[in-house]
Amino acid sequence: MLVSVNPADGAELARFPLHTEREVDAALADAASAQATWRRVPITERVELLRRMASVLRAGKAGYARLITEEMGKPLAEAEGEIEKCAWNCDFYADQAPAFLADEIIASSASHSAVVFDPLGVVLAIMPWNYPFWQFFRFAAPALAAGNGALLKHANNVPRCALAIEDVMRAAGCPTGLFRTLLIDAGSVAGIIADDRIAAVTLTGSTEVGAIVAAQAGKALKKQVLELGGSDPFIVLADADVEAAAMAAVKARYVNVGQSCVNAKRFIVDNRVAERFVEAFCRHAAALKMGDPLQQGVSIGPMARANLRATLHDQVERSLAAGAVLKMGGAIVEGPGFFYPATVLDHVTPDMAAFREETFGPVAAIIRVDGADEAVALANDTEFGLGAALWTADVEAATRLARRIDAGAVFVNGIVASDPRLPFGGIKRSGYGRELGSYGIREFVNLKTLWVGPVKAA
């Protein structure tokens, strides 16, 4: 049984029975059959499905956003932005997929040679709760445009969102069986991955779960794309616009109540501007309103689950015990719901939990350094490598420093964010493979060499 709980008050919203083995098997059979037909539909027709998906999302934005907020706690304005971003992604791939997947002609000794992009088949998407619509649609739009089918195993605490996604796809006229939501527990995943009707797997989630899924998919020799944890550095050099950097840093840390792999988490600040940065950061963080995420003006809603809040608070307490300085927050909010205040820890060092571990919630760790070289060294002193931000007035120097930072993306004087036009993903224990952009749509295709004779005359 999957239980939907409102994290703002702990109230149960709904219960859903798990799909039986027979129902899962039928979904696999239907998806394989539907995809065999879908792959033969011209791409110019396939992308029309994406346009309809965008229209359905926009038409139902208010309802879908409220559903997100009720089920995982995101402030309502951010949930509305999530739905709009999903629609934008669908529109982007509807416009660009035909060009991204056009045959690539390559000169060779043949009379004609090219790389063609064929779909792999049915992809199992294992998705997290923190962006319950976006994480799915950023995968689904390019995957479906490329001719694949999809089955969704969503996080168990967002079953209403998972079923709403199925409603979106149905309303958009997705061919019967090409997409299904599977209400299953984690123990059922390995068997589905091993099933011959699944061609590949994509997962967004924790590093620990990613390692398990990678092992299961690797044993079955299935292609994987993994977007995993992160402990993104936000570097502020001595010549940066400190006020602008601090304002951006607060947004980068506390958006989605700090529950994102690509949130800035470690704020690495040059000692020459550290005091000014900490003052400005705390001033902007203190202005964030915590409360009912359905209410206008609220920036800090509840965390998604009680156990996540307990883990975060333990990281804060261990960091304080190791010598970090508490500037604000740091205490569990009493009363209903899973609230935790915007928290700032100063004088964090690499031996502390707030530096070494991923803090998945509204806690900022400030690390003071002497110069750019130490900043980059500490930015790279982590098992993760998803995103990074670098703030400086010297953009030319920043582009050189960016090449020294171990990350899938480096944003100079900006906040790291996913964008349909740009590839997104990480290195090290943040995963592998890419989503979005032209690179993302080619993850779940067969790059097939086509060689046509007779051989050209010498």
Short mmCIF file of C-alpha atoms in Angstrom, two decimals:
data_model
loop_
_atom_site.label_atom_id
_atom_site.label_comp_id
_atom_site.label_asym_id
_atom_site.label_seq_id
_atom_site.Cartn_x
_atom_site.Cartn_y
_atom_site.Cartn_z
CA MET A 1 0.00 0.00 0.00
CA LEU A 2 1.28 3.46 -0.93
CA VAL A 3 0.27 6.25 1.44
CA SER A 4 0.16 9.93 0.48
CA VAL A 5 0.80 12.26 3.44
CA ASN A 6 0.65 16.05 3.55
CA PRO A 7 4.02 17.12 5.01
CA ALA A 8 2.58 20.45 6.17
CA ASP A 9 0.40 18.79 8.81
CA GLY A 10 1.14 15.06 8.69
CA ALA A 11 -2.42 14.24 7.59
CA GLU A 12 -3.02 11.24 5.38
CA LEU A 13 -4.34 12.23 1.95
CA ALA A 14 -4.94 8.91 0.23
CA ARG A 15 -3.95 5.25 0.00
CA PHE A 16 -3.30 3.21 -3.12
CA PRO A 17 -2.89 -0.56 -3.48
CA LEU A 18 0.26 -1.80 -5.18
CA HIS A 19 -0.02 -3.21 -8.67
CA THR A 20 0.04 -7.00 -8.75
CA GLU A 21 2.65 -9.02 -10.62
CA ARG A 22 0.03 -9.74 -13.26
CA GLU A 23 -0.73 -6.04 -13.70
CA VAL A 24 2.97 -5.20 -13.99
CA ASP A 25 3.49 -7.96 -16.54
CA ALA A 26 0.54 -6.66 -18.58
CA ALA A 27 2.02 -3.14 -18.48
CA LEU A 28 5.36 -4.43 -19.73
CA ALA A 29 3.69 -6.35 -22.56
CA ASP A 30 1.55 -3.36 -23.55
CA ALA A 31 4.53 -1.00 -23.50
CA ALA A 32 6.66 -3.28 -25.65
CA SER A 33 3.85 -3.69 -28.17
CA ALA A 34 3.02 0.02 -28.28
CA GLN A 35 6.67 1.02 -28.63
CA ALA A 36 7.16 -1.35 -31.58
CA THR A 37 4.49 0.65 -33.39
CA TRP A 38 5.51 4.07 -32.07
CA ARG A 39 9.08 3.77 -33.31
CA ARG A 40 7.78 3.57 -36.89
CA VAL A 41 5.80 6.81 -36.57
CA PRO A 42 7.70 9.65 -38.29
CA ILE A 43 9.37 11.95 -35.80
CA THR A 44 7.51 14.94 -37.20
CA GLU A 45 4.32 13.23 -36.02
CA ARG A 46 5.76 11.96 -32.74
CA VAL A 47 6.59 15.47 -31.61
CA GLU A 48 2.95 16.50 -31.91
CA LEU A 49 2.36 14.38 -28.82
CA LEU A 50 4.82 16.62 -26.97
CA ARG A 51 2.95 19.74 -28.03
CA ARG A 52 -0.27 18.27 -26.68
CA MET A 53 1.50 17.32 -23.45
CA ALA A 54 2.58 20.95 -23.03
CA SER A 55 -0.98 22.16 -23.63
CA VAL A 56 -2.45 19.75 -21.08
CA LEU A 57 0.13 20.75 -18.47
CA ARG A 58 -0.54 24.46 -18.93
CA ALA A 59 -4.31 24.02 -18.91
CA GLY A 60 -4.15 22.13 -15.63
CA LYS A 61 -1.29 24.08 -14.04
CA ALA A 62 -3.19 25.29 -10.99
CA GLY A 63 -4.44 21.83 -10.07
CA TYR A 64 -1.18 20.03 -10.74
CA ALA A 65 0.76 22.64 -8.74
CA ARG A 66 -1.56 22.31 -5.77
CA LEU A 67 -1.19 18.53 -5.94
CA ILE A 68 2.61 18.85 -5.82
CA THR A 69 2.46 21.21 -2.85
CA GLU A 70 0.01 19.05 -0.92
CA GLU A 71 2.01 15.88 -1.47
CA MET A 72 5.63 16.97 -1.02
CA GLY A 73 5.50 20.46 0.49
CA LYS A 74 6.98 22.71 -2.19
CA PRO A 75 5.76 26.34 -1.95
CA LEU A 76 2.86 26.80 -4.39
CA ALA A 77 4.58 29.42 -6.55
CA GLU A 78 7.52 27.07 -7.07
CA ALA A 79 5.15 24.22 -7.92
CA GLU A 80 3.49 26.37 -10.57
CA GLY A 81 6.93 27.16 -11.96
CA GLU A 82 7.71 23.44 -12.08
CA ILE A 83 4.66 22.74 -14.24
CA GLU A 84 5.50 25.57 -16.60
CA LYS A 85 9.05 24.29 -16.93
CA CYS A 86 7.71 20.85 -17.86
CA ALA A 87 5.61 22.43 -20.59
CA TRP A 88 8.58 24.45 -21.84
CA ASN A 89 10.65 21.28 -22.03
CA CYS A 90 7.95 19.56 -24.11
CA ASP A 91 7.76 22.53 -26.45
CA PHE A 92 11.54 22.67 -26.76
CA TYR A 93 11.86 19.06 -27.85
CA ALA A 94 8.84 19.33 -30.11
CA ASP A 95 10.72 22.08 -31.93
CA GLN A 96 14.24 20.65 -31.81
CA ALA A 97 13.99 16.84 -31.78
CA PRO A 98 13.77 16.41 -35.58
CA ALA A 99 17.04 18.29 -36.01
CA PHE A 100 18.73 16.60 -33.04
CA LEU A 101 17.92 13.16 -34.46
CA ALA A 102 18.48 13.88 -38.14
CA ASP A 103 20.92 11.49 -39.84
CA GLU A 104 24.51 12.67 -39.43
CA ILE A 105 26.28 12.30 -42.75
CA ILE A 106 29.95 11.36 -42.40
CA ALA A 107 32.38 11.17 -45.31
CA SER A 108 34.09 7.80 -45.70
CA SER A 109 35.16 5.35 -48.39
CA ALA A 110 31.50 4.35 -48.88
CA SER A 111 29.21 5.92 -51.44
CA HIS A 112 27.08 6.97 -48.48
CA SER A 113 27.78 6.71 -44.76
CA ALA A 114 25.97 8.18 -41.81
CA VAL A 115 25.05 7.79 -38.17
CA VAL A 116 21.33 7.22 -37.64
CA PHE A 117 19.54 7.39 -34.31
CA ASP A 118 17.16 4.53 -33.56
CA PRO A 119 15.16 4.22 -30.31
CA LEU A 120 16.26 1.62 -27.78
CA GLY A 121 12.81 0.45 -26.67
CA VAL A 122 10.97 0.78 -23.36
CA VAL A 123 12.80 2.76 -20.66
CA LEU A 124 12.12 2.31 -16.95
CA ALA A 125 12.15 5.71 -15.24
CA ILE A 126 12.78 5.65 -11.47
CA MET A 127 11.97 9.14 -10.26
CA PRO A 128 12.22 11.11 -6.98
CA TRP A 129 9.70 13.12 -5.02
CA ASN A 130 11.45 16.51 -4.91
CA TYR A 131 10.41 17.62 -8.42
CA PRO A 132 7.69 15.05 -9.03
CA PHE A 133 6.57 16.37 -12.43
CA TRP A 134 9.77 17.95 -13.76
CA GLN A 135 12.04 14.96 -13.21
CA PHE A 136 9.70 12.80 -15.26
CA PHE A 137 8.94 15.19 -18.10
CA ARG A 138 12.56 16.22 -18.61
CA PHE A 139 13.22 12.53 -19.36
CA ALA A 140 9.97 11.68 -21.10
CA ALA A 141 9.79 14.44 -23.69
CA PRO A 142 13.08 13.55 -25.44
CA ALA A 143 12.68 9.82 -24.87
CA LEU A 144 9.22 9.69 -26.46
CA ALA A 145 10.27 12.01 -29.28
CA ALA A 146 13.10 9.58 -30.03
CA GLY A 147 10.60 6.72 -30.39
CA ASN A 148 10.94 5.04 -27.00
CA GLY A 149 8.25 3.93 -24.57
CA ALA A 150 8.33 4.59 -20.84
CA LEU A 151 7.26 3.06 -17.55
CA LEU A 152 7.38 5.18 -14.40
CA LYS A 153 8.28 3.91 -10.94
CA HIS A 154 7.82 7.06 -8.86
CA ALA A 155 8.86 7.74 -5.27
CA ASN A 156 6.47 6.06 -2.88
CA ASN A 157 5.49 9.28 -1.10
CA VAL A 158 4.07 10.96 -4.26
CA PRO A 159 1.59 8.41 -5.67
CA ARG A 160 -1.00 11.08 -6.44
CA CYS A 161 1.51 12.95 -8.57
CA ALA A 162 2.49 9.71 -10.29
CA LEU A 163 -1.11 8.96 -11.22
CA ALA A 164 -1.69 12.57 -12.28
CA ILE A 165 1.21 12.24 -14.73
CA GLU A 166 -0.55 9.24 -16.22
CA ASP A 167 -3.67 11.39 -16.58
CA VAL A 168 -1.63 14.08 -18.38
CA MET A 169 -0.31 11.55 -20.85
CA ARG A 170 -3.74 10.07 -21.45
CA ALA A 171 -5.31 13.49 -21.99
CA ALA A 172 -2.53 14.37 -24.44
CA GLY A 173 -3.42 11.34 -26.56
CA CYS A 174 -0.41 9.17 -25.76
CA PRO A 175 -0.85 5.83 -27.56
CA THR A 176 -2.38 3.21 -25.31
CA GLY A 177 0.29 1.29 -23.41
CA LEU A 178 3.23 3.46 -24.50
CA PHE A 179 3.41 4.99 -21.02
CA ARG A 180 2.22 3.66 -17.68
CA THR A 181 2.72 4.51 -14.02
CA LEU A 182 3.63 1.46 -11.95
CA LEU A 183 2.61 1.52 -8.30
CA ILE A 184 5.24 -0.86 -6.96
CA ASP A 185 7.66 -1.09 -4.05
CA ALA A 186 11.44 -1.01 -4.29
CA GLY A 187 11.65 -4.80 -4.07
CA SER A 188 9.96 -5.17 -7.44
CA VAL A 189 12.42 -3.00 -9.37
CA ALA A 190 15.19 -5.55 -9.91
CA GLY A 191 12.87 -7.98 -11.63
CA ILE A 192 11.55 -5.28 -13.96
CA ILE A 193 15.05 -4.11 -14.87
CA ALA A 194 16.01 -7.70 -15.70
CA ASP A 195 12.94 -8.19 -17.89
CA ASP A 196 13.81 -8.45 -21.59
CA ARG A 197 11.07 -5.96 -22.42
CA ILE A 198 13.00 -3.19 -20.66
CA ALA A 199 15.79 -1.74 -22.79
CA ALA A 200 17.25 0.88 -20.45
CA VAL A 201 16.91 2.58 -17.08
CA THR A 202 17.03 6.20 -15.95
CA LEU A 203 17.14 7.17 -12.29
CA THR A 204 17.20 10.44 -10.41
CA GLY A 205 17.74 9.92 -6.72
CA SER A 206 20.27 9.30 -4.00
CA THR A 207 23.78 8.03 -4.62
CA GLU A 208 23.04 4.95 -2.52
CA VAL A 209 19.98 3.96 -4.57
CA GLY A 210 21.84 4.82 -7.76
CA ALA A 211 24.56 2.31 -6.93
CA ILE A 212 21.95 -0.41 -6.39
CA VAL A 213 20.14 0.32 -9.64
CA ALA A 214 23.42 0.58 -11.56
CA ALA A 215 24.40 -2.88 -10.31
CA GLN A 216 21.04 -4.33 -11.29
CA ALA A 217 21.08 -2.74 -14.73
CA GLY A 218 24.72 -3.61 -15.26
CA LYS A 219 24.06 -7.25 -14.49
CA ALA A 220 21.35 -7.20 -17.16
CA LEU A 221 23.58 -5.20 -19.56
CA LYS A 222 21.05 -2.37 -19.77
CA LYS A 223 21.93 1.24 -20.58
CA GLN A 224 21.61 3.62 -17.62
CA VAL A 225 21.47 7.35 -17.00
CA LEU A 226 21.94 8.27 -13.33
CA GLU A 227 21.45 11.74 -11.83
CA LEU A 228 22.36 11.33 -8.19
CA GLY A 229 23.31 13.33 -5.12
CA GLY A 230 25.22 16.56 -4.96
CA SER A 231 27.02 18.89 -2.57
CA ASP A 232 27.40 21.82 -4.91
CA PRO A 233 29.98 24.50 -4.08
CA PHE A 234 29.10 28.18 -4.40
CA ILE A 235 32.40 30.05 -4.57
CA VAL A 236 32.59 33.76 -3.78
CA LEU A 237 35.93 35.36 -4.63
CA ALA A 238 37.24 38.60 -3.15
CA ASP A 239 36.31 40.73 -6.17
CA ALA A 240 32.71 39.49 -6.39
CA ASP A 241 29.65 41.69 -5.97
CA VAL A 242 29.03 40.44 -2.44
CA GLU A 243 25.47 41.69 -2.07
CA ALA A 244 24.39 40.18 -5.39
CA ALA A 245 26.21 36.94 -4.59
CA ALA A 246 24.56 36.66 -1.17
CA MET A 247 21.10 37.30 -2.57
CA ALA A 248 21.61 34.64 -5.25
CA ALA A 249 23.15 32.28 -2.71
CA VAL A 250 20.05 32.36 -0.51
CA LYS A 251 17.87 31.45 -3.47
CA ALA A 252 20.31 28.76 -4.58
CA ARG A 253 20.26 27.16 -1.12
CA TYR A 254 16.63 27.45 -0.04
CA VAL A 255 14.65 26.94 -3.25
CA ASN A 256 12.51 23.80 -2.94
CA VAL A 257 13.17 23.99 0.83
CA GLY A 258 16.78 23.02 0.08
CA GLN A 259 15.72 19.61 -1.20
CA SER A 260 17.44 19.36 -4.55
CA CYS A 261 20.55 17.58 -5.75
CA VAL A 262 21.63 20.75 -7.50
CA ASN A 263 20.99 23.19 -4.64
CA ALA A 264 24.09 25.11 -3.62
CA LYS A 265 25.12 23.58 -0.31
CA ARG A 266 28.71 24.59 0.48
CA PHE A 267 29.40 28.34 0.33
CA ILE A 268 33.15 28.77 -0.10
CA VAL A 269 33.98 32.40 0.54
CA ASP A 270 37.23 34.36 0.40
CA ASN A 271 38.18 35.58 3.88
CA ARG A 272 38.52 39.15 2.60
CA VAL A 273 34.75 39.35 2.01
CA ALA A 274 33.51 36.61 4.32
CA GLU A 275 32.12 38.84 7.07
CA ARG A 276 30.19 40.95 4.55
CA PHE A 277 28.88 37.85 2.80
CA VAL A 278 27.72 36.15 6.00
CA GLU A 279 25.92 39.32 7.14
CA ALA A 280 24.17 39.73 3.78
CA PHE A 281 23.36 36.02 3.49
CA CYS A 282 21.77 35.89 6.93
CA ARG A 283 19.86 39.10 6.30
CA HIS A 284 18.30 37.72 3.11
CA ALA A 285 17.71 34.28 4.65
CA ALA A 286 15.94 35.83 7.65
CA ALA A 287 13.49 37.51 5.28
CA LEU A 288 12.24 34.14 4.00
CA LYS A 289 8.79 33.31 5.33
CA MET A 290 8.19 29.81 6.69
CA GLY A 291 4.71 28.35 6.85
CA ASP A 292 1.86 26.74 4.95
CA PRO A 293 3.23 26.22 1.42
CA LEU A 294 -0.22 26.86 -0.07
CA GLN A 295 -0.13 30.43 1.28
CA GLN A 296 1.13 33.28 -0.86
CA GLY A 297 4.53 34.63 0.13
CA VAL A 298 5.76 31.48 1.85
CA SER A 299 9.28 30.50 0.77
CA ILE A 300 10.05 27.76 3.29
CA GLY A 301 7.49 25.00 3.43
CA PRO A 302 7.85 21.70 5.26
CA MET A 303 10.41 19.09 4.40
CA ALA A 304 8.91 16.14 2.56
CA ARG A 305 9.17 13.54 5.32
CA ALA A 306 9.87 13.37 9.03
CA ASN A 307 12.87 11.06 8.60
CA LEU A 308 14.50 13.51 6.18
CA ARG A 309 14.17 16.28 8.75
CA ALA A 310 15.65 14.06 11.46
CA THR A 311 18.65 13.23 9.26
CA LEU A 312 19.25 16.90 8.48
CA HIS A 313 19.03 17.95 12.12
CA ASP A 314 21.52 15.25 13.06
CA GLN A 315 23.95 16.64 10.48
CA VAL A 316 23.54 20.11 11.97
CA GLU A 317 24.13 18.89 15.53
CA ARG A 318 27.21 16.90 14.54
CA SER A 319 28.63 19.91 12.72
CA LEU A 320 28.03 22.18 15.71
CA ALA A 321 29.66 19.64 18.00
CA ALA A 322 32.69 19.68 15.71
CA GLY A 323 33.04 23.46 15.98
CA ALA A 324 30.73 25.06 13.41
CA VAL A 325 29.13 28.35 14.46
CA LEU A 326 25.33 28.60 14.32
CA LYS A 327 24.27 31.93 12.85
CA MET A 328 20.53 31.22 12.58
CA GLY A 329 18.00 28.38 12.71
CA GLY A 330 19.18 24.94 13.73
CA ALA A 331 16.16 23.77 15.74
CA ILE A 332 13.28 21.48 14.80
CA VAL A 333 10.01 23.42 14.65
CA GLU A 334 7.53 22.13 17.17
CA GLY A 335 3.99 21.32 16.10
CA PRO A 336 2.37 19.55 13.15
CA GLY A 337 4.22 19.06 9.89
CA PHE A 338 7.87 18.50 9.06
CA PHE A 339 9.18 22.07 9.24
CA TYR A 340 12.83 23.05 9.63
CA PRO A 341 13.94 26.70 9.55
CA ALA A 342 16.43 28.31 7.22
CA THR A 343 19.71 27.48 8.96
CA VAL A 344 23.19 28.94 8.51
CA LEU A 345 26.39 27.33 9.80
CA ASP A 346 29.55 29.45 9.65
CA HIS A 347 33.22 28.42 9.98
CA VAL A 348 32.48 24.96 8.58
CA THR A 349 35.55 22.85 7.86
CA PRO A 350 36.08 19.77 5.67
CA ASP A 351 35.92 17.36 8.62
CA MET A 352 32.33 18.34 9.46
CA ALA A 353 29.13 16.62 8.36
CA ALA A 354 27.80 19.81 6.75
CA PHE A 355 30.79 19.80 4.42
CA ARG A 356 31.38 16.10 3.86
CA GLU A 357 27.78 14.87 3.51
CA GLU A 358 24.93 15.98 1.28
CA THR A 359 22.61 18.18 3.36
CA PHE A 360 19.22 17.68 1.74
CA GLY A 361 17.28 20.49 3.34
CA PRO A 362 17.43 24.19 4.32
CA VAL A 363 20.94 24.27 5.81
CA ALA A 364 23.77 26.41 4.42
CA ALA A 365 27.41 25.67 5.26
CA ILE A 366 29.84 28.59 4.98
CA ILE A 367 33.54 27.76 4.52
CA ARG A 368 36.15 30.51 4.65
CA VAL A 369 39.25 30.32 2.43
CA ASP A 370 42.32 32.29 1.43
CA GLY A 371 42.10 32.87 -2.31
CA ALA A 372 40.94 31.13 -5.47
CA ASP A 373 43.31 28.17 -5.33
CA GLU A 374 42.10 27.07 -1.91
CA ALA A 375 38.50 27.68 -2.98
CA VAL A 376 38.82 25.38 -5.98
CA ALA A 377 40.64 22.75 -3.94
CA LEU A 378 37.85 22.66 -1.37
CA ALA A 379 35.16 22.75 -4.05
CA ASN A 380 36.68 19.56 -5.48
CA ASP A 381 37.18 17.96 -2.05
CA THR A 382 33.96 15.97 -2.24
CA GLU A 383 32.70 12.67 -3.61
CA PHE A 384 30.08 14.57 -5.60
CA GLY A 385 30.32 16.48 -8.87
CA LEU A 386 26.97 17.78 -10.05
CA GLY A 387 26.99 21.59 -10.28
CA ALA A 388 29.07 24.52 -9.09
CA ALA A 389 28.74 28.31 -9.01
CA LEU A 390 31.59 30.80 -9.16
CA TRP A 391 31.18 34.49 -8.37
CA THR A 392 33.83 37.00 -9.45
CA ALA A 393 34.17 40.26 -11.36
CA ASP A 394 36.93 38.74 -13.52
CA VAL A 395 34.97 36.67 -16.03
CA GLU A 396 38.07 35.81 -18.04
CA ALA A 397 39.73 34.33 -14.95
CA ALA A 398 36.48 32.61 -14.04
CA THR A 399 36.38 30.67 -17.30
CA ARG A 400 39.87 29.37 -16.55
CA LEU A 401 38.96 28.45 -12.98
CA ALA A 402 35.77 26.75 -14.15
CA ARG A 403 37.84 24.20 -16.07
CA ARG A 404 39.53 23.23 -12.80
CA ILE A 405 36.26 22.51 -10.99
CA ASP A 406 35.03 18.90 -11.01
CA ALA A 407 31.37 19.23 -11.93
CA GLY A 408 28.89 18.55 -14.69
CA ALA A 409 28.11 22.27 -14.86
CA VAL A 410 29.77 25.47 -13.68
CA PHE A 411 27.72 28.67 -13.62
CA VAL A 412 29.67 31.94 -13.40
CA ASN A 413 27.82 34.75 -11.59
CA GLY A 414 24.58 32.78 -11.66
CA ILE A 415 22.60 30.02 -9.97
CA VAL A 416 22.99 26.45 -11.19
CA ALA A 417 19.75 25.27 -12.79
CA SER A 418 18.64 22.77 -15.39
CA ASP A 419 17.66 24.19 -18.78
CA PRO A 420 16.16 22.19 -21.67
CA ARG A 421 18.70 23.77 -24.03
CA LEU A 422 21.77 22.62 -22.08
CA PRO A 423 22.99 19.15 -21.04
CA PHE A 424 22.53 18.34 -17.38
CA GLY A 425 24.22 15.68 -15.26
CA GLY A 426 27.18 14.96 -13.03
CA ILE A 427 30.45 13.14 -12.52
CA LYS A 428 31.96 11.14 -9.66
CA ARG A 429 29.24 9.90 -7.29
CA SER A 430 26.75 12.36 -8.73
CA GLY A 431 26.15 9.90 -11.55
CA TYR A 432 26.75 9.63 -15.28
CA GLY A 433 24.99 10.25 -18.54
CA ARG A 434 23.22 13.45 -19.51
CA GLU A 435 19.69 14.74 -19.71
CA LEU A 436 18.40 17.69 -21.74
CA GLY A 437 19.82 19.41 -24.80
CA SER A 438 20.92 17.51 -27.87
CA TYR A 439 23.08 15.21 -25.74
CA GLY A 440 20.16 14.16 -23.54
CA ILE A 441 17.94 13.03 -26.39
CA ARG A 442 20.74 10.81 -27.67
CA GLU A 443 21.15 8.86 -24.42
CA PHE A 444 18.35 6.42 -25.21
CA VAL A 445 19.03 5.82 -28.87
CA ASN A 446 21.17 3.39 -30.80
CA LEU A 447 23.89 5.34 -32.61
CA LYS A 448 23.84 3.14 -35.66
CA THR A 449 26.44 3.37 -38.41
CA LEU A 450 24.91 3.12 -41.88
CA TRP A 451 27.39 2.24 -44.67
CA VAL A 452 26.28 1.98 -48.27
CA GLY A 453 28.41 0.60 -51.13
CA PRO A 454 29.80 0.40 -53.65
CA VAL A 455 33.03 1.74 -52.25
CA LYS A 456 34.15 5.02 -53.76
CA ALA A 457 36.86 4.78 -56.38
CA ALA A 458 40.30 5.72 -55.15
#
